PDB file of C-alpha atoms in Angstrom:
ATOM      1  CA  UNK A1121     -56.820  46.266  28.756  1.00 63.00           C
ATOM      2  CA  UNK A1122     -57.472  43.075  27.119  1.00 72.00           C
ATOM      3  CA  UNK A1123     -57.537  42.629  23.427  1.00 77.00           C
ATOM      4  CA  UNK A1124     -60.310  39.761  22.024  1.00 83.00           C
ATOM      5  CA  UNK A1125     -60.024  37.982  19.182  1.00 83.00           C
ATOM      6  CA  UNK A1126     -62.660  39.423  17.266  1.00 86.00           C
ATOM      7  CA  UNK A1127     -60.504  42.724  17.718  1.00 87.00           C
ATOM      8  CA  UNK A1128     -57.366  40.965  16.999  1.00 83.00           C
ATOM      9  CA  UNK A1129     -59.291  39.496  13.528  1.00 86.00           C
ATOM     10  CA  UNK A1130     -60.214  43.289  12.951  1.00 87.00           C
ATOM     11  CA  UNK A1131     -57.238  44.653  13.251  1.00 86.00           C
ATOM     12  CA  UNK A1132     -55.598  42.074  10.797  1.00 85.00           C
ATOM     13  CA  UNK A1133     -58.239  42.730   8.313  1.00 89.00           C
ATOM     14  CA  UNK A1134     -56.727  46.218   7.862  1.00 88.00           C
ATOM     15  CA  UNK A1135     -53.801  44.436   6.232  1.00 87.00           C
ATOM     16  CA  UNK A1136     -56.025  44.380   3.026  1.00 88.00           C
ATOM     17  CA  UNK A1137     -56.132  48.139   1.897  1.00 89.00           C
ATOM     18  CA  UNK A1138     -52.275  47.868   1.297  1.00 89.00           C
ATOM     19  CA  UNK A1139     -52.182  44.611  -0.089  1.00 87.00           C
ATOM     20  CA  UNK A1140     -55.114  45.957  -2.644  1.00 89.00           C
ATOM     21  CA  UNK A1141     -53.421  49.227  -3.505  1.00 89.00           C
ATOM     22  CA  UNK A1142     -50.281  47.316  -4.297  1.00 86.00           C
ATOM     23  CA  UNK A1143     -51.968  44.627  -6.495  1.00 85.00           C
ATOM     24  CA  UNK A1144     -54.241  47.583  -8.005  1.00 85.00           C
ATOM     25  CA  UNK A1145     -50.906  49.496  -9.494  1.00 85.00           C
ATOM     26  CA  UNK A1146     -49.126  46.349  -9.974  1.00 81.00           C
ATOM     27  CA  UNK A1147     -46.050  46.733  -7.446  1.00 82.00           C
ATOM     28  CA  UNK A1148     -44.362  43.923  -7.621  1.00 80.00           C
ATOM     29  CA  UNK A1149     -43.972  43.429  -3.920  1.00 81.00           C
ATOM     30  CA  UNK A1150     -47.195  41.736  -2.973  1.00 84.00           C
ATOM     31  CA  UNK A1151     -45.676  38.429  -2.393  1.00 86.00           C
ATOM     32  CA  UNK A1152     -42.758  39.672  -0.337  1.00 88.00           C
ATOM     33  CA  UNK A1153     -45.070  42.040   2.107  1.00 87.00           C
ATOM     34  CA  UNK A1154     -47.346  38.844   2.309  1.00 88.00           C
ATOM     35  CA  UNK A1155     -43.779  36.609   3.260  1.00 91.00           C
ATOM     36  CA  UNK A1156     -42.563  38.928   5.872  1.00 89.00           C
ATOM     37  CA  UNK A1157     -46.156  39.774   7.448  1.00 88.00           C
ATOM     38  CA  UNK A1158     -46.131  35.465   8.305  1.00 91.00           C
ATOM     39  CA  UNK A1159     -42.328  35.552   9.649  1.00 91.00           C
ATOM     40  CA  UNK A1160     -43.253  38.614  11.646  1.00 89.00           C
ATOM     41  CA  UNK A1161     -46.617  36.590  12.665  1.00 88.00           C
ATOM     42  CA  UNK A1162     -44.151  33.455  13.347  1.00 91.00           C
ATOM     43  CA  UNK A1163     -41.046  35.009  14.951  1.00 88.00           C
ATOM     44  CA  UNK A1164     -43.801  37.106  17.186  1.00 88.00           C
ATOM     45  CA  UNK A1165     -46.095  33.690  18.144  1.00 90.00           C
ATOM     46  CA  UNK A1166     -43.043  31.667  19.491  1.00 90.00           C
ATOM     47  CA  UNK A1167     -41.778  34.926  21.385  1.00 88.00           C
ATOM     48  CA  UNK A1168     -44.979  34.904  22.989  1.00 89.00           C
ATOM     49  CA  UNK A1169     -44.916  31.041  23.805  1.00 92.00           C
ATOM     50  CA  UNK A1170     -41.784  31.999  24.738  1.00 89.00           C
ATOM     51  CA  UNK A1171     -42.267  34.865  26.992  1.00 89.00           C
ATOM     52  CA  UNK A1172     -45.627  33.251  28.574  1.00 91.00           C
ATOM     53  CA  UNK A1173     -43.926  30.886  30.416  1.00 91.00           C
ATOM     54  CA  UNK A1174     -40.997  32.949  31.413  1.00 90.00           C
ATOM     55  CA  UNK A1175     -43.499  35.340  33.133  1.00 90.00           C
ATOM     56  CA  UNK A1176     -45.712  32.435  35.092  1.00 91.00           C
ATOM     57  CA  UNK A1177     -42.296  30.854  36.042  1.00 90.00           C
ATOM     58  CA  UNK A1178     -40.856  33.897  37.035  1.00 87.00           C
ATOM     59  CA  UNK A1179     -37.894  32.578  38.301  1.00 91.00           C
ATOM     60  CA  UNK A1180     -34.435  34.295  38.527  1.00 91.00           C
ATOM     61  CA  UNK A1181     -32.190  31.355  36.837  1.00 93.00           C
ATOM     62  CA  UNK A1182     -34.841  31.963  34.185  1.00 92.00           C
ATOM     63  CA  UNK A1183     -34.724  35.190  33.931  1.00 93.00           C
ATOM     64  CA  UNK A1184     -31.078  35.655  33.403  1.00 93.00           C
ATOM     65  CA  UNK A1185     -31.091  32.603  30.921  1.00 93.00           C
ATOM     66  CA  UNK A1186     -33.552  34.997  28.593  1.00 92.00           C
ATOM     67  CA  UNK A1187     -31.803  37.913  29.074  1.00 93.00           C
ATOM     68  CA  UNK A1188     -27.964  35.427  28.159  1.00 93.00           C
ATOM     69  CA  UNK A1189     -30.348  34.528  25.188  1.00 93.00           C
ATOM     70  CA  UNK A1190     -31.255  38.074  24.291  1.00 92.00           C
ATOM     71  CA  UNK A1191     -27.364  39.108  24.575  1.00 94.00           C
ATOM     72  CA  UNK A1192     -26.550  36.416  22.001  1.00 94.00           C
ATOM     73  CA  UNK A1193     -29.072  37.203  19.565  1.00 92.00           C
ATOM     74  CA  UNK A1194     -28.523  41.190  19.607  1.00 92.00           C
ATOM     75  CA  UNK A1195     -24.392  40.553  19.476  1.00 92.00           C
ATOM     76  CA  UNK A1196     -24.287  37.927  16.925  1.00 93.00           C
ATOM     77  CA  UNK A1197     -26.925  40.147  14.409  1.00 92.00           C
ATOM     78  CA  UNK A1198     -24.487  43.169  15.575  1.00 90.00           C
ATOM     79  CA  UNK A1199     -21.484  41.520  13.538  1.00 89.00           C
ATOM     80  CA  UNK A1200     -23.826  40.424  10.936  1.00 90.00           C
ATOM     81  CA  UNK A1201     -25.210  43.793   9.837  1.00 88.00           C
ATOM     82  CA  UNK A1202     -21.818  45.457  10.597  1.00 84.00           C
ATOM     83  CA  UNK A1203     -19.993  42.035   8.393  1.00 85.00           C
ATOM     84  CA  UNK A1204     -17.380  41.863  10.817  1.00 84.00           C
ATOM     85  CA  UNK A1205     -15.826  38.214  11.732  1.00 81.00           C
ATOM     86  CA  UNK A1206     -17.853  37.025  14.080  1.00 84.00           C
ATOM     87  CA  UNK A1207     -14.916  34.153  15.458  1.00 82.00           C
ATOM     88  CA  UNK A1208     -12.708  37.009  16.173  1.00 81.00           C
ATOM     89  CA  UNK A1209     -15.278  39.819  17.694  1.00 84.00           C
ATOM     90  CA  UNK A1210     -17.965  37.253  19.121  1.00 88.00           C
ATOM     91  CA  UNK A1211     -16.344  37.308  23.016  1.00 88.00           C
ATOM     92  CA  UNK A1212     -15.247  40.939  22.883  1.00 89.00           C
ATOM     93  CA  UNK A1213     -19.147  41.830  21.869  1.00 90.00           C
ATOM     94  CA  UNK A1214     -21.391  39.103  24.040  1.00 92.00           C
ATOM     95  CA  UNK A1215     -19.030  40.332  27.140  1.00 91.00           C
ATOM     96  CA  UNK A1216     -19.563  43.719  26.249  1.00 91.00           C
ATOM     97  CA  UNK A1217     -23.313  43.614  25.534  1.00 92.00           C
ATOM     98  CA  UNK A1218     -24.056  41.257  28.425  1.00 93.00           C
ATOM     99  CA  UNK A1219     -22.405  44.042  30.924  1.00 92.00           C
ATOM    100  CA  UNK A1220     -23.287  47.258  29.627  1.00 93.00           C
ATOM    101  CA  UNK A1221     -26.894  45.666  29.951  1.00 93.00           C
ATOM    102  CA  UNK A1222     -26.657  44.249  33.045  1.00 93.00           C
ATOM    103  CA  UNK A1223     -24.740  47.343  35.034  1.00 93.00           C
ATOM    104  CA  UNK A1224     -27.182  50.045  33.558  1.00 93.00           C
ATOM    105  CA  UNK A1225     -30.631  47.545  33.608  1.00 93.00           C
ATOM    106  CA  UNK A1226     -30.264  46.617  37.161  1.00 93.00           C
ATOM    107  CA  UNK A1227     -29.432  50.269  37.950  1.00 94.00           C
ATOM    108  CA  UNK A1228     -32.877  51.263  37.022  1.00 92.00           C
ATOM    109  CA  UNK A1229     -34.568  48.487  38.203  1.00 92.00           C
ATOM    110  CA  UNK A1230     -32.922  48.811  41.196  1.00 91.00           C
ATOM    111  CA  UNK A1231     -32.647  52.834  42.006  1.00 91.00           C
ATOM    112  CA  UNK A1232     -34.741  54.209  39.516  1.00 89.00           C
ATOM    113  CA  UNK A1233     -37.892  51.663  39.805  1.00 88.00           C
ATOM    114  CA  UNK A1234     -37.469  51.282  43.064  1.00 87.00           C
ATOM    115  CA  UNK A1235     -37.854  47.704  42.681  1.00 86.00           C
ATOM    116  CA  UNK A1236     -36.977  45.370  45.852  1.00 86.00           C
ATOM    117  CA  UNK A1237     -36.595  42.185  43.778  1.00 88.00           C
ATOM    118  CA  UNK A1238     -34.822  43.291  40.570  1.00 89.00           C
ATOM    119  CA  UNK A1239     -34.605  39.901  38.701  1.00 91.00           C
ATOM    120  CA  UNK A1240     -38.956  40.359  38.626  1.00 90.00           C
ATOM    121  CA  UNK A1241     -39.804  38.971  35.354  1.00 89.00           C
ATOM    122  CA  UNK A1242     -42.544  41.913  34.724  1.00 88.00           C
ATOM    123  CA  UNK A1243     -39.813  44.682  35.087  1.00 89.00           C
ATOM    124  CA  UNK A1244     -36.274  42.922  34.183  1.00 93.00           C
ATOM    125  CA  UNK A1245     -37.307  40.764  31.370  1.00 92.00           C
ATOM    126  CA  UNK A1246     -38.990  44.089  29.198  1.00 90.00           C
ATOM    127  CA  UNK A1247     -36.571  46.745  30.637  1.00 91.00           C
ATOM    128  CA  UNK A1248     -33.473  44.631  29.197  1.00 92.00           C
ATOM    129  CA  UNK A1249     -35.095  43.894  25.955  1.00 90.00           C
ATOM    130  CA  UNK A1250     -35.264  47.234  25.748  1.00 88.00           C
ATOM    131  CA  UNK A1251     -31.313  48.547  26.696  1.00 90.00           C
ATOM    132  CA  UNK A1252     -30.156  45.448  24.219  1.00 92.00           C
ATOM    133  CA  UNK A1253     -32.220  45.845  21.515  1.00 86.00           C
ATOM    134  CA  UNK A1254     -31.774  49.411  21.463  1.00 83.00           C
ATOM    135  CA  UNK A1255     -27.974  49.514  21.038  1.00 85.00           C
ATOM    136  CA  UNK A1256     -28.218  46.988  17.890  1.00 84.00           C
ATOM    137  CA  UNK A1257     -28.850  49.423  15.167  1.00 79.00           C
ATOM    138  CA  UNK A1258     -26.387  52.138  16.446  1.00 82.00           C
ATOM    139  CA  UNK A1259     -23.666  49.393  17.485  1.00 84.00           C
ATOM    140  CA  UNK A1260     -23.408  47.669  14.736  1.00 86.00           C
ATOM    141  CA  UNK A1261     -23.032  50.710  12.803  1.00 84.00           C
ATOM    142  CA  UNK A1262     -19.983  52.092  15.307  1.00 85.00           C
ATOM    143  CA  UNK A1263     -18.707  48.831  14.799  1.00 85.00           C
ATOM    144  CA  UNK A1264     -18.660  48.974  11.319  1.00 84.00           C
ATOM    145  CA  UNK A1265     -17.493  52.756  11.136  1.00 82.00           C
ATOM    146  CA  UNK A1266     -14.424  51.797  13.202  1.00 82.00           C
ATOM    147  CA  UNK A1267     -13.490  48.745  11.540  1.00 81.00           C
ATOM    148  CA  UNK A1268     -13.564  49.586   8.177  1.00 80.00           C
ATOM    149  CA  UNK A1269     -11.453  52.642   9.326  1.00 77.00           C
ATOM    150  CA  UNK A1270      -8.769  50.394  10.163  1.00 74.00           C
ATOM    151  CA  UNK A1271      -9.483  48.399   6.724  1.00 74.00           C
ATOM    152  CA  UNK A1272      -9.433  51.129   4.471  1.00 74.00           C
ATOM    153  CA  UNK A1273      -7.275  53.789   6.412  1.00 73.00           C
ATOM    154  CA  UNK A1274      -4.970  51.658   8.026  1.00 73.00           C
ATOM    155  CA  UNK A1275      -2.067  53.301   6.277  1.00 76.00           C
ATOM    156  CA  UNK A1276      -2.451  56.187   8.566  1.00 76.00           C
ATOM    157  CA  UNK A1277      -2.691  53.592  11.522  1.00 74.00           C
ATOM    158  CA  UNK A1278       0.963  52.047  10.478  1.00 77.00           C
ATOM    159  CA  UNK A1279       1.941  55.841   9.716  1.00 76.00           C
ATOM    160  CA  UNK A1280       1.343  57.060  13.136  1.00 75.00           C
ATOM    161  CA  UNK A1281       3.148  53.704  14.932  1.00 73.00           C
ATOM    162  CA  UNK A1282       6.129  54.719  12.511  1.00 77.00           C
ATOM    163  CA  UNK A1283       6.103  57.762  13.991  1.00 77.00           C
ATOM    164  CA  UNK A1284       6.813  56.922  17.717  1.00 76.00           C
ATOM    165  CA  UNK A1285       2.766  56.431  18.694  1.00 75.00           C
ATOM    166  CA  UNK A1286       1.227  53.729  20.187  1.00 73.00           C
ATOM    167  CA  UNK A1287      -0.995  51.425  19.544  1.00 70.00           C
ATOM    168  CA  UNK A1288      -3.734  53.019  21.906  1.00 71.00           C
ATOM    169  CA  UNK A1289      -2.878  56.464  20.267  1.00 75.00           C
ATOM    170  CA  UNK A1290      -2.865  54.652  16.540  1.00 75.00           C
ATOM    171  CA  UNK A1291      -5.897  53.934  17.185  1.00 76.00           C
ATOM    172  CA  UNK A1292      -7.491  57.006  19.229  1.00 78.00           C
ATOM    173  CA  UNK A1293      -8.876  58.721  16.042  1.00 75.00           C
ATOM    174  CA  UNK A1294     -10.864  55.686  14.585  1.00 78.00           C
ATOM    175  CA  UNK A1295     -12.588  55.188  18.388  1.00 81.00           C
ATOM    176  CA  UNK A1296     -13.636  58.646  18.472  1.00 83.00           C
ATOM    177  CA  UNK A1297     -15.209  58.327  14.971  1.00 81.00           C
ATOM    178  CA  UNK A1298     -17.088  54.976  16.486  1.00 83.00           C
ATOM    179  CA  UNK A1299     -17.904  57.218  19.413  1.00 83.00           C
ATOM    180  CA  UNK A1300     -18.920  59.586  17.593  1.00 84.00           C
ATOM    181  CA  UNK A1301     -21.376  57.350  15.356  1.00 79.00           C
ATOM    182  CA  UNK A1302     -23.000  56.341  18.876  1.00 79.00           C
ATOM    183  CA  UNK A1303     -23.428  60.049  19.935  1.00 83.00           C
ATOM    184  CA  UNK A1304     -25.012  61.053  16.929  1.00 81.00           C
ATOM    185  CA  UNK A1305     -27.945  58.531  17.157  1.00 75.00           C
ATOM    186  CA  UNK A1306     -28.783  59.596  20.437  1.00 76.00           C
ATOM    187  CA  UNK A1307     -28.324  63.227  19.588  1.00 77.00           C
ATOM    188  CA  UNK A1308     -31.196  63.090  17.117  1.00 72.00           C
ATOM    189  CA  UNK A1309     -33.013  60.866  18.952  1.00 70.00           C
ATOM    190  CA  UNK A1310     -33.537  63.035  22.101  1.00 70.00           C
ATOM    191  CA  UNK A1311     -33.948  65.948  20.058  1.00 66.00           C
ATOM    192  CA  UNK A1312     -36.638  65.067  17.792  1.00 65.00           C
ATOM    193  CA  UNK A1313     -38.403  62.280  19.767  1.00 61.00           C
ATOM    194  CA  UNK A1314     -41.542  63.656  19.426  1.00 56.00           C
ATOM    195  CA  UNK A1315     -41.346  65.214  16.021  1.00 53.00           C
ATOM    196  CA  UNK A1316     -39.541  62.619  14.177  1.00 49.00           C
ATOM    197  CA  UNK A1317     -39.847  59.299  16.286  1.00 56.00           C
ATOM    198  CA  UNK A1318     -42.303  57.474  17.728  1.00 62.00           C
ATOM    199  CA  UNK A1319     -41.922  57.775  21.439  1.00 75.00           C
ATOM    200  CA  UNK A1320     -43.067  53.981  21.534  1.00 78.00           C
ATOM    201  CA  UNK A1321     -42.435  54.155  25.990  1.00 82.00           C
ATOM    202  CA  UNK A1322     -45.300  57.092  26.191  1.00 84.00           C
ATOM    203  CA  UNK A1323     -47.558  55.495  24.201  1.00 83.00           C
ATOM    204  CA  UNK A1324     -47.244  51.795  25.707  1.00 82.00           C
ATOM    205  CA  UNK A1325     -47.622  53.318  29.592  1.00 83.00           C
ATOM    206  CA  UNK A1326     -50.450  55.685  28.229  1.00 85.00           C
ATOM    207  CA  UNK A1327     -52.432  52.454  26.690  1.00 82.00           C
ATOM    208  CA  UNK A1328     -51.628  50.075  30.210  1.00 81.00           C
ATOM    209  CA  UNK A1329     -53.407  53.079  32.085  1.00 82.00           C
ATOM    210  CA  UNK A1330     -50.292  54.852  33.717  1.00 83.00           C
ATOM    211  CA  UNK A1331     -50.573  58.426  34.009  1.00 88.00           C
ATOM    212  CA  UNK A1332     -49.180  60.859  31.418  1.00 87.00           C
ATOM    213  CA  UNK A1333     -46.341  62.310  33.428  1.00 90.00           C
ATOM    214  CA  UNK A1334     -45.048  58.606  34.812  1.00 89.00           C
ATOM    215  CA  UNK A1335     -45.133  58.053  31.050  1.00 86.00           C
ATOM    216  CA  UNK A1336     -43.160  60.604  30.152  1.00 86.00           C
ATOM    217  CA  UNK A1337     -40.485  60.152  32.766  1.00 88.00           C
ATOM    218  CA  UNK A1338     -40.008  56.665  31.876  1.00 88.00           C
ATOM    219  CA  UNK A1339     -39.417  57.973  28.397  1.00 85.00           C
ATOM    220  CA  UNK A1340     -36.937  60.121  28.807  1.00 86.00           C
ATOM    221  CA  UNK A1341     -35.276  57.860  31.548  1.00 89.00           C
ATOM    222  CA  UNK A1342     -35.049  54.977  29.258  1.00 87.00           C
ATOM    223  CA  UNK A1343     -33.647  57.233  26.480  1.00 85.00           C
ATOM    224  CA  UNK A1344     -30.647  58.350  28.418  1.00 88.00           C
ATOM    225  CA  UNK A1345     -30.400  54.726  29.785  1.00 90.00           C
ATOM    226  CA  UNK A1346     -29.868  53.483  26.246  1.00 87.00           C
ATOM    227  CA  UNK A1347     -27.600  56.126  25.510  1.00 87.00           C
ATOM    228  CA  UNK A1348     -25.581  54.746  28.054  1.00 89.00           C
ATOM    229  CA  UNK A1349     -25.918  51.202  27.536  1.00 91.00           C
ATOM    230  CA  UNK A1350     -24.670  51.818  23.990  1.00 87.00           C
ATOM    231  CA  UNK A1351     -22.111  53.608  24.731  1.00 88.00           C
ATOM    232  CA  UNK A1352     -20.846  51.702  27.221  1.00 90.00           C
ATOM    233  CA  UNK A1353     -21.021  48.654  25.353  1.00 89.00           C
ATOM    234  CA  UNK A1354     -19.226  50.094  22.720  1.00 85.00           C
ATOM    235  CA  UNK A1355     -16.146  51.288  24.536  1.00 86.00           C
ATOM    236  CA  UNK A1356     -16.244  48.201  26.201  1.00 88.00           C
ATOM    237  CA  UNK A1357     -16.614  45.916  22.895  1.00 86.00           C
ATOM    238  CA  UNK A1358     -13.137  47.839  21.766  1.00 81.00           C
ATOM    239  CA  UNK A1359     -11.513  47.749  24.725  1.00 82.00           C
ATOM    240  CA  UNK A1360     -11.919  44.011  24.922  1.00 81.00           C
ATOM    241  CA  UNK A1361     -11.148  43.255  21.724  1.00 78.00           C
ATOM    242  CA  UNK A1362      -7.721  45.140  21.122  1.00 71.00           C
ATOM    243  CA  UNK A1363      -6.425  42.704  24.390  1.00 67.00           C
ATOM    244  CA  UNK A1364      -8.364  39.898  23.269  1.00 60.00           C
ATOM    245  CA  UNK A1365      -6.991  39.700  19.551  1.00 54.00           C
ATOM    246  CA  UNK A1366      -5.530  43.442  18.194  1.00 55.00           C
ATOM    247  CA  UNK A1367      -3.085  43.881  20.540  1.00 43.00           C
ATOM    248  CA  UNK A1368      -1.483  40.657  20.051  1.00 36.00           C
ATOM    249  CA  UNK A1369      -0.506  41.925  16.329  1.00 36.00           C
ATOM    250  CA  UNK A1370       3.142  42.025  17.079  1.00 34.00           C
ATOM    251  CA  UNK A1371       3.140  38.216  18.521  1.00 36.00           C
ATOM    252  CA  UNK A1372       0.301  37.060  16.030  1.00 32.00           C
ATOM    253  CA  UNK A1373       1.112  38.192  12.609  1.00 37.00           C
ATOM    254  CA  UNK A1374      -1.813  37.167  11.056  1.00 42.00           C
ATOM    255  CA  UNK A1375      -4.306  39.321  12.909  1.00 41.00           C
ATOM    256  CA  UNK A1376      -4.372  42.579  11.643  1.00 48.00           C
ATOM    257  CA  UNK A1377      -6.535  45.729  11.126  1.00 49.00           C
ATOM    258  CA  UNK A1378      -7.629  44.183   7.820  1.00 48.00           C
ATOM    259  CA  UNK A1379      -8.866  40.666   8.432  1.00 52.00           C
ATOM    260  CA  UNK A1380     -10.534  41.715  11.961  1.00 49.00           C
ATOM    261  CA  UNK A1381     -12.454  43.499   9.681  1.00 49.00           C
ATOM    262  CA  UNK A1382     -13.342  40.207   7.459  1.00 51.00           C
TER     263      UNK A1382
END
């Protein structure tokens, strides 16, 4: 299906009953809506330029350098929206991202798909957009829900090492809350997929020409895939980080539950 300019033109032109209804009552957003419609215009253009060449290279080096580039992005914005120290939690989340991403992606390329060559820029490059920019939102909210435990509640975390616990066991309660954050996304997103989200996969396949029950496989598929992903990458961005900077507390007195948090 190919999409002419005219059409593209068209479709643009629809822009204009918003923009009119908001200048007709007077919101005072016009200028912002108009600001973000050319960033989302700019940011889309060079992901094109971008992507274009990645998919008539289609090389493997390639490739992974997009999807390294794709990892950094999604883990740096994770720490942003969750305001957590990036300089402490940036390895930790990259390494955790990158993996997650790379274990489960491959896996479907490789079983799932049924794809001989893996590292083919028309299945690996959209399937692991997909897996990492599906665990942002939810991540970055775990992230933030288990962190700002520690900040806030870390009274019971010192409480519970008084008592004889570990740090692993300190700590077991704020992880399952993170965990639980993850889980909960998911949870509503497989059960109201249809109802109350967009299933974007369905209605992609549907418009490429792919039948409706290959669409709705890969739906589901890639659902429970992200699900993974996320929580994989979650478990894994705590695990590394309470050896890469929390568990050296007792030798490093100046990280604590409150400034990883910072």
């Amino acid at each position: 299906m190919e999409l002419t300019v005219i059409g593209f033109c068209l479709g643009l032109i629809l822009l204009g009953i918003p923009l009119y209804i908001m200048y007709r009552f007077k919101v005072g957003l016009l200028s912002k809506v108009l600001m973000a419609f050319m960033k989302m215009l700019a940011c889309l253009g060079l992901t094109g330029i971008f992507l274009y060449y990645v998919f008539e290279w289609d090389s493997v080096l390639v490739n992974i350098l997009w999807f390294l580039l794709m990892t950094v992005v999604v883990s740096f914005t994770t720490l942003s929206k969750a305001r957590l120290s990036v300089s402490k939690l940036i390895v930790p989340v990259l390494a955790a991202t990158a993996l997650s991403s790379l274990v489960f992606g491959l896996f479907f390329l490789f079983f799932v798909m049924g794809m001989k060559n893996p590292f083919d820029a028309r299945c690996f490059i959209p399937v692991m957009g997909f897996l990492t920019g599906s665990m942002l939102e939810v991540n970055y909210k775990a992230l933030s829900t288990y962190y700002m435990g520690l900040k806030y509640h870390q009274q019971l975390y010192y409480f519970l090492l008084g008592n004889g616990a570990t740090h692993e066991e300190a700590v077991t309660s704020f992880l399952k809350r993170a965990l639980e954050k993850t889980s909960t996304f998911y949870i509503s997103r497989m059960g109201y997929l249809v109802v109350g989200l967009s299933p974007v996969v369905i209605w992609s396949m549907l418009l490429s020409g792919s039948s409706v029950i290959v669409a709705v496989e890969y739906q589901a598929l890639l659902v429970i895939a992200c699900f993974c992903t996320s929580m994989m990458a979650l478990f894994a961005t705590l695990w590394i980080a309470r050896r890469y900077a929390f568990d050296e507390y007792s030798r490093l007195k100046n990280i604590t539950p409150k400034n990883l948090a910072e």
